[in-house]
Short mmCIF file of C-alpha atoms in Angstrom, two decimals:
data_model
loop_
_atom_site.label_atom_id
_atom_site.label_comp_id
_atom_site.label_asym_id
_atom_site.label_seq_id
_atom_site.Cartn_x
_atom_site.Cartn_y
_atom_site.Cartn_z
CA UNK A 1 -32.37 10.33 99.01
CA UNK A 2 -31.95 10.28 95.17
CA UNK A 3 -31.78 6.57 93.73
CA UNK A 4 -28.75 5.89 92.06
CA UNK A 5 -26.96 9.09 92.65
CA UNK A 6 -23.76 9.44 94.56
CA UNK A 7 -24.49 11.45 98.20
CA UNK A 8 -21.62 13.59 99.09
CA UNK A 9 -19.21 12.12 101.91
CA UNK A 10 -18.48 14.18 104.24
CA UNK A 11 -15.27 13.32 105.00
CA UNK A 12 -14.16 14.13 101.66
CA UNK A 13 -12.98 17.97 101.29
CA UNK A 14 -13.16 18.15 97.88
CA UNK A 15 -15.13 15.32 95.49
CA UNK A 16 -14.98 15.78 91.81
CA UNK A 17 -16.53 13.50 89.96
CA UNK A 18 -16.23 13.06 85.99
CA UNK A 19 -17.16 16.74 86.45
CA UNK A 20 -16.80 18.48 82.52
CA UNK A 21 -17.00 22.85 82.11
CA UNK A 22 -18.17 23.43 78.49
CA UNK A 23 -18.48 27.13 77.52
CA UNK A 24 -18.75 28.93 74.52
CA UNK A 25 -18.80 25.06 73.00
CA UNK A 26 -15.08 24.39 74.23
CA UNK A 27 -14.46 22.13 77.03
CA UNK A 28 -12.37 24.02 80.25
CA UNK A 29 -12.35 21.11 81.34
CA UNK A 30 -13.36 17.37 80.64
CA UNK A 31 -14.49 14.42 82.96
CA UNK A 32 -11.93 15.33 85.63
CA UNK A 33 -12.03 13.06 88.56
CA UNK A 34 -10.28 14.66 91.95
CA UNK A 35 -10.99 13.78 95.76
CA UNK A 36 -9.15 15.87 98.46
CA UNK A 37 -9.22 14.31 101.97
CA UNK A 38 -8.79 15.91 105.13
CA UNK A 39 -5.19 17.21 106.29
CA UNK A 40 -3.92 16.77 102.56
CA UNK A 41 -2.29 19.59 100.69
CA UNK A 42 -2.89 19.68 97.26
CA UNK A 43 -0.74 21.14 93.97
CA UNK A 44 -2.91 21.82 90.61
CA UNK A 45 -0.13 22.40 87.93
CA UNK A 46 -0.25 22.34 84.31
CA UNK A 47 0.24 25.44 81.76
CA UNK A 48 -1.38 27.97 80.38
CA UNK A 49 -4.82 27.01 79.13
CA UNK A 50 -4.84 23.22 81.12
CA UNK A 51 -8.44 24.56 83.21
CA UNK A 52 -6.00 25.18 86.75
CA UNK A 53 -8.64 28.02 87.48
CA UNK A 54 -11.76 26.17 86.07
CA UNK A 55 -10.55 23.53 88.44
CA UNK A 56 -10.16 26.20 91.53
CA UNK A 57 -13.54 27.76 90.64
CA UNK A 58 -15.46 24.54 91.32
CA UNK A 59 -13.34 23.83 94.26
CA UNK A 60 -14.47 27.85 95.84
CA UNK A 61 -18.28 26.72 94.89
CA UNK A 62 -18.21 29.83 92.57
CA UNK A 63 -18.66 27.79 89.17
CA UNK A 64 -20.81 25.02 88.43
CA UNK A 65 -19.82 22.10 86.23
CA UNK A 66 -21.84 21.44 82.93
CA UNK A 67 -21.75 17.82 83.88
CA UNK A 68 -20.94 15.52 86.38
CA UNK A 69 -20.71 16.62 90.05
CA UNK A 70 -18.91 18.87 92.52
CA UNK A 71 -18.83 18.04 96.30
CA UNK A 72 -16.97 20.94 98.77
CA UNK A 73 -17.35 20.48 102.13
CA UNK A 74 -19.08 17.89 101.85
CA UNK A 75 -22.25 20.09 100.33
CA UNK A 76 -23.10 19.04 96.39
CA UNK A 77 -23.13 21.91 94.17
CA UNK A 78 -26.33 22.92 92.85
CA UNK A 79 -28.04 21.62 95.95
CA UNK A 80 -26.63 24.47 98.47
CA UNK A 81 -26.29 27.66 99.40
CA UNK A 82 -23.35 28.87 97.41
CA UNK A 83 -23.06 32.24 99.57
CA UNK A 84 -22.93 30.16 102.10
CA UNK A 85 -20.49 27.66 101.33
CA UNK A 86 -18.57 30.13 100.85
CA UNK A 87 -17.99 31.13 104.06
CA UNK A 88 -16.13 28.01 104.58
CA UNK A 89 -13.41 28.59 102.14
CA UNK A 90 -10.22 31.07 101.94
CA UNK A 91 -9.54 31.50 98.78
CA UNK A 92 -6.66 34.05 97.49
CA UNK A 93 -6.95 35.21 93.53
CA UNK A 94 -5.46 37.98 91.29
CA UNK A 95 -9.11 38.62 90.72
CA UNK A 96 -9.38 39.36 94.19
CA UNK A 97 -6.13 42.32 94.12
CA UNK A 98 -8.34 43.18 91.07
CA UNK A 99 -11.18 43.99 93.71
CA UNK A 100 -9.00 45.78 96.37
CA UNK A 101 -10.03 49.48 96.97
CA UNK A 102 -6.36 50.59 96.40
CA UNK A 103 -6.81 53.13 99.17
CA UNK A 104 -8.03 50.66 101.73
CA UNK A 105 -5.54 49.89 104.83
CA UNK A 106 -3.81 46.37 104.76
CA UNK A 107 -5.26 45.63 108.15
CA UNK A 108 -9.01 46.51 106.62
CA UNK A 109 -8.11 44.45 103.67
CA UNK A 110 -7.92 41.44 105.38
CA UNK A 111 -10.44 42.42 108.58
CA UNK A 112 -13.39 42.61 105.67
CA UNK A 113 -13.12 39.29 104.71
CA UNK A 114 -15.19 38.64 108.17
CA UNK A 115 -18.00 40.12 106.65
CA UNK A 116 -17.20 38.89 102.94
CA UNK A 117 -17.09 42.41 101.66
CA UNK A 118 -14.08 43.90 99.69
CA UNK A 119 -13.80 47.31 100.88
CA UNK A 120 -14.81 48.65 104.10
CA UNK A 121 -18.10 50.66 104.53
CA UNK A 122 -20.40 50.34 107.73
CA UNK A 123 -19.34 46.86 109.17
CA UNK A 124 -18.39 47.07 112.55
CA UNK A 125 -15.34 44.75 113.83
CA UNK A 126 -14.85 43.79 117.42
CA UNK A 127 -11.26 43.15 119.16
CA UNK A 128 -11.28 39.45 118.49
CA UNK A 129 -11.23 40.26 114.54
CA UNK A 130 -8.68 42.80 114.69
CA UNK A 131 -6.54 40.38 117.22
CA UNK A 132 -6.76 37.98 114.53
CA UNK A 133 -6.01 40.11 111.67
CA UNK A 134 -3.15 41.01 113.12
CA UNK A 135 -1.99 37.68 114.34
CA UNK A 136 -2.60 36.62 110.70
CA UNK A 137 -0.77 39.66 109.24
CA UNK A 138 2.25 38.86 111.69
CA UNK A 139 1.93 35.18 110.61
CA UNK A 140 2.32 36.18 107.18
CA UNK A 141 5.74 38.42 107.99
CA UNK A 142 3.77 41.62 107.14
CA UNK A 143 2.57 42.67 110.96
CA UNK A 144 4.30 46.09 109.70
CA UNK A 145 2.32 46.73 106.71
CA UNK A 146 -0.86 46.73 109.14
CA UNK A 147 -1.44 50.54 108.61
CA UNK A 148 -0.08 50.77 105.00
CA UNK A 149 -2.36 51.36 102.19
CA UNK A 150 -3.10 48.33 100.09
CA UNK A 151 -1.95 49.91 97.05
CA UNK A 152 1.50 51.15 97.87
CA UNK A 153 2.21 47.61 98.68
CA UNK A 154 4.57 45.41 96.46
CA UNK A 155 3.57 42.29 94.44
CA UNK A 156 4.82 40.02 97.47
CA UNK A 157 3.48 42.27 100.09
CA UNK A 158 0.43 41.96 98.07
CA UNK A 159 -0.23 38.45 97.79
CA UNK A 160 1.05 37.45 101.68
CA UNK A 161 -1.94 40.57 102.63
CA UNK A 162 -3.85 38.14 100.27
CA UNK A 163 -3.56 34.88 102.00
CA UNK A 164 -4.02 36.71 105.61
CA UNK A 165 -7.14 37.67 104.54
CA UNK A 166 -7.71 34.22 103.21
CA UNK A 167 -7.24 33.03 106.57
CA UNK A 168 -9.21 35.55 108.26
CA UNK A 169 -12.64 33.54 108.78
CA UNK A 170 -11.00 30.42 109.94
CA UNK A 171 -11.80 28.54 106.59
CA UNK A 172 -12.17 24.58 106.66
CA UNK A 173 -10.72 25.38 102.75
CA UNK A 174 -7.61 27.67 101.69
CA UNK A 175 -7.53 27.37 97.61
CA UNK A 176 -3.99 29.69 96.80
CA UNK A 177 -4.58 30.62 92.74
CA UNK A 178 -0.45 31.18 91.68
CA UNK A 179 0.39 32.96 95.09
CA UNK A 180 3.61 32.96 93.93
CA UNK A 181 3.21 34.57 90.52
CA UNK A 182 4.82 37.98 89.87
CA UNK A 183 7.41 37.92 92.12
CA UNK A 184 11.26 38.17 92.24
CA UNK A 185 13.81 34.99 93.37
CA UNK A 186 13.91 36.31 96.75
CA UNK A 187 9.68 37.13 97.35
CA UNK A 188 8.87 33.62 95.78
CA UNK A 189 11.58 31.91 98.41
CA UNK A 190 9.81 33.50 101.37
CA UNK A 191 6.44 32.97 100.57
CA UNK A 192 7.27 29.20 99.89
CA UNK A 193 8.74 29.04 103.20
CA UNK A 194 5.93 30.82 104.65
CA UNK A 195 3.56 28.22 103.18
CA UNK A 196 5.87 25.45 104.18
CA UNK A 197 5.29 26.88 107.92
CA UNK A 198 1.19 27.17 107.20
CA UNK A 199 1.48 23.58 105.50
CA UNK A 200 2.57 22.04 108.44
CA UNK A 201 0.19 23.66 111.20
CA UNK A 202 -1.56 20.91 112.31
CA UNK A 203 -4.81 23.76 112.99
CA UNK A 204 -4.29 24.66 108.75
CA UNK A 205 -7.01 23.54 106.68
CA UNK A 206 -6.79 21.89 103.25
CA UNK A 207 -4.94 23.55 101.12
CA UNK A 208 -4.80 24.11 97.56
CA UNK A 209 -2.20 25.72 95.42
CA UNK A 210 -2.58 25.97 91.56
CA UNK A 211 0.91 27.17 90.03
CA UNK A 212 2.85 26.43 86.54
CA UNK A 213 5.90 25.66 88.13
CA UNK A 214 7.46 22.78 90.46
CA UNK A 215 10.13 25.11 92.10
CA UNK A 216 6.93 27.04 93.62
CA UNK A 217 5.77 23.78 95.70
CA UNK A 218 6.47 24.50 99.18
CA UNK A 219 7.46 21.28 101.51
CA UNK A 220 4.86 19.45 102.77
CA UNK A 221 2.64 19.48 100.15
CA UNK A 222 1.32 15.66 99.87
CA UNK A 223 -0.42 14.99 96.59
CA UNK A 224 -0.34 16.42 93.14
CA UNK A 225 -2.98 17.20 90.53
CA UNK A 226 -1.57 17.33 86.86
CA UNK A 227 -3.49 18.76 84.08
CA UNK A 228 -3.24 19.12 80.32
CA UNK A 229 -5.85 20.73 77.79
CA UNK A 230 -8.35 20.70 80.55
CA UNK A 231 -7.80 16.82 81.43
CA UNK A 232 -6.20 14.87 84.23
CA UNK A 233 -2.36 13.59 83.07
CA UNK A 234 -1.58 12.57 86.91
CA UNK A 235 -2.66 12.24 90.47
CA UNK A 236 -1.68 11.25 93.62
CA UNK A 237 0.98 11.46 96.32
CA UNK A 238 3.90 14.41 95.15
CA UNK A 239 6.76 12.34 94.34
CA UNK A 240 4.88 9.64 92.61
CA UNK A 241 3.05 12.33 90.36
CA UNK A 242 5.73 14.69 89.75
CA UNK A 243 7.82 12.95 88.05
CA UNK A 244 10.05 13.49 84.25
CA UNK A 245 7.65 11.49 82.26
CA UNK A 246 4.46 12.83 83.76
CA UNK A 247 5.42 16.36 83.37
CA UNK A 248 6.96 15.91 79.98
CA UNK A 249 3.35 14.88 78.71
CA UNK A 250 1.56 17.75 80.84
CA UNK A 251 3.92 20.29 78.78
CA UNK A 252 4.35 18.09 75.84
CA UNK A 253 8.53 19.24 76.39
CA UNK A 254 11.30 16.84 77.08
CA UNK A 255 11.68 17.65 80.84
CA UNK A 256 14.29 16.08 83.84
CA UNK A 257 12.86 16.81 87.31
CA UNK A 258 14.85 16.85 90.12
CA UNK A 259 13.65 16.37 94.07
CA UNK A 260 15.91 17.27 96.92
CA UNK A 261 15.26 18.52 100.04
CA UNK A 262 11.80 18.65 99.57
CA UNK A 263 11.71 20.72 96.59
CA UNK A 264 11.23 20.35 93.12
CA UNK A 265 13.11 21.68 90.05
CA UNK A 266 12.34 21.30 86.23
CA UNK A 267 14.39 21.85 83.27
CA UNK A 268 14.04 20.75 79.47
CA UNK A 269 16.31 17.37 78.08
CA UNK A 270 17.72 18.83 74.78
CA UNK A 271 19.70 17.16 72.66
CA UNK A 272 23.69 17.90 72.69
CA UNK A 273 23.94 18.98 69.24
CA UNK A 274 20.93 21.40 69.63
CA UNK A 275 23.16 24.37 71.73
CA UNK A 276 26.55 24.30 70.01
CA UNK A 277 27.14 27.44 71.55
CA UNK A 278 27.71 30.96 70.85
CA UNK A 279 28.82 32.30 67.49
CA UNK A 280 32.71 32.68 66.51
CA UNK A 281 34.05 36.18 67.56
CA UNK A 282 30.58 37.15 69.69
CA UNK A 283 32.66 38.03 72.73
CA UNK A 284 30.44 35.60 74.72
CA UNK A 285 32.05 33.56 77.75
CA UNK A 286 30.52 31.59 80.70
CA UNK A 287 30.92 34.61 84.09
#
């Protein structure tokens, strides 16, 4: 055992400790501190720019930080098998859509992820992986799309395929990189609810969901991660951390949240002379 150094515990998920990304001479992020226990579901939100995926990439062991140290699963980063590791975790990306063969099936698309391959070629699958494809497919509400080709599929078709396969290998890990991103009022409403339904599964892992906006937290999502210019503005349990002064300074914007019914809802505090309405003669009235 190293002298002085912090051993991972394993009954930490996550363990991120004064961890900094420096590259190209520009912190991604800086001296972040973030620990993710069992059972907890986590929110990573800031805007554009505040090191969300940085953050995500240490958390799917496939960046290492500059400084400081990174803990997943309970294995320290540059002392394990990253392959490996990754094994452990789901993780669901545009990056990854950016992978899909666009002619592979949906039920392919998620079936590789058993072998950690994107795009099927001489893997053989047994009836226990395409059982749980499917379950996970028809867990997702996309059991139908099972003989589709990924790339007629729409954005929200897309990213529920995503998060089956995310799911496929059982992962002790599910990191969810703006799953709801893209997609119309009525997509982002079911996939929230969807995740609402996962988030409560006892069996679920830990989750992770990185997103810019509040009305995209599903309920039951505990704790929240806020970040600005790659630095930590907030953390803790949900309510405590989203809250109108904390998310004013993460957007540097005058912003009123509102909580009810365990959902969230942002909009920007602007002074009452600063609309005075639409011009004289413009035609314009409220529908």
């Amino acid at each position: 055992m190293d002298v002085g150094v912090q051993q991972p515990d394993p009954d930490l998920v996550i363990d991120v400790r004064q961890a900094t990304v420096t590259r190209g001479g520009k912190d991604l992020i800086r001296d972040v501190d973030w620990r993710v226990e069992l059972d907890e579901r986590w929110v990573v939100l800031g805007p554009n720019g505040a090191g969300k995926t940085t953050l995500l990439n240490l958390a799917a062991a496939r960046l290492h930080p500059s400084r400081g140290t990174v803990d997943v699963l309970g294995e320290r980063l540059g002392r394990v098998d990253v392959f490996e590791l990754r094994t452990r975790i789901g993780l669901a990306t545009v990056a990854l859509h950016d992978r899909m063969p666009p002619e592979e099936s949906v039920l392919d698309a998620v079936m590789t992820a058993a072998w950690s391959v994107v795009g099927r070629f001489r893997e053989s699958y047994d009836a226990l992986d395409l059982r749980r494809a499917r379950a996970l497919l028809d867990q997702l509400g996309v059991a139908g799309l099972a003989d589709r080709v990924y790339g007629t599929l729409s954005e929200g078709e897309r990213k529920r395929v995503q998060i089956a396969r995310a799911l496929m290998t059982d992962p002790e890990l599910l990191l969810l990189d703006e799953p709801a991103a893209g997609l119309d009022l009525g997509g982002r409403e079911d996939l929230v609810r969807r995740l609402a339904e996962l988030a409560a599964d006892p069996d679920a892992p830990a989750m992770v969901l990185v997103t810019h906006h509040v009305e995209e937290i599903p309920p039951g999502f505990t704790h929240a991660l806020l970040l600005r210019e790659g630095g930590v503005v907030a953390s803790g349990l949900v309510t405590d951390t989203i809250t109108s002064e904390n998310l004013s300074k993460t957007f540097d914007l005058p912003l009123r949240v509102d909580y009810a019914d365990g959902r969230f809802s942002a909009r920007a505090v602007f002074a009452a002379s600063s609309f005075a309405g639409p011009p004289a003669g413009s035609g314009w009235a409220p529908s």
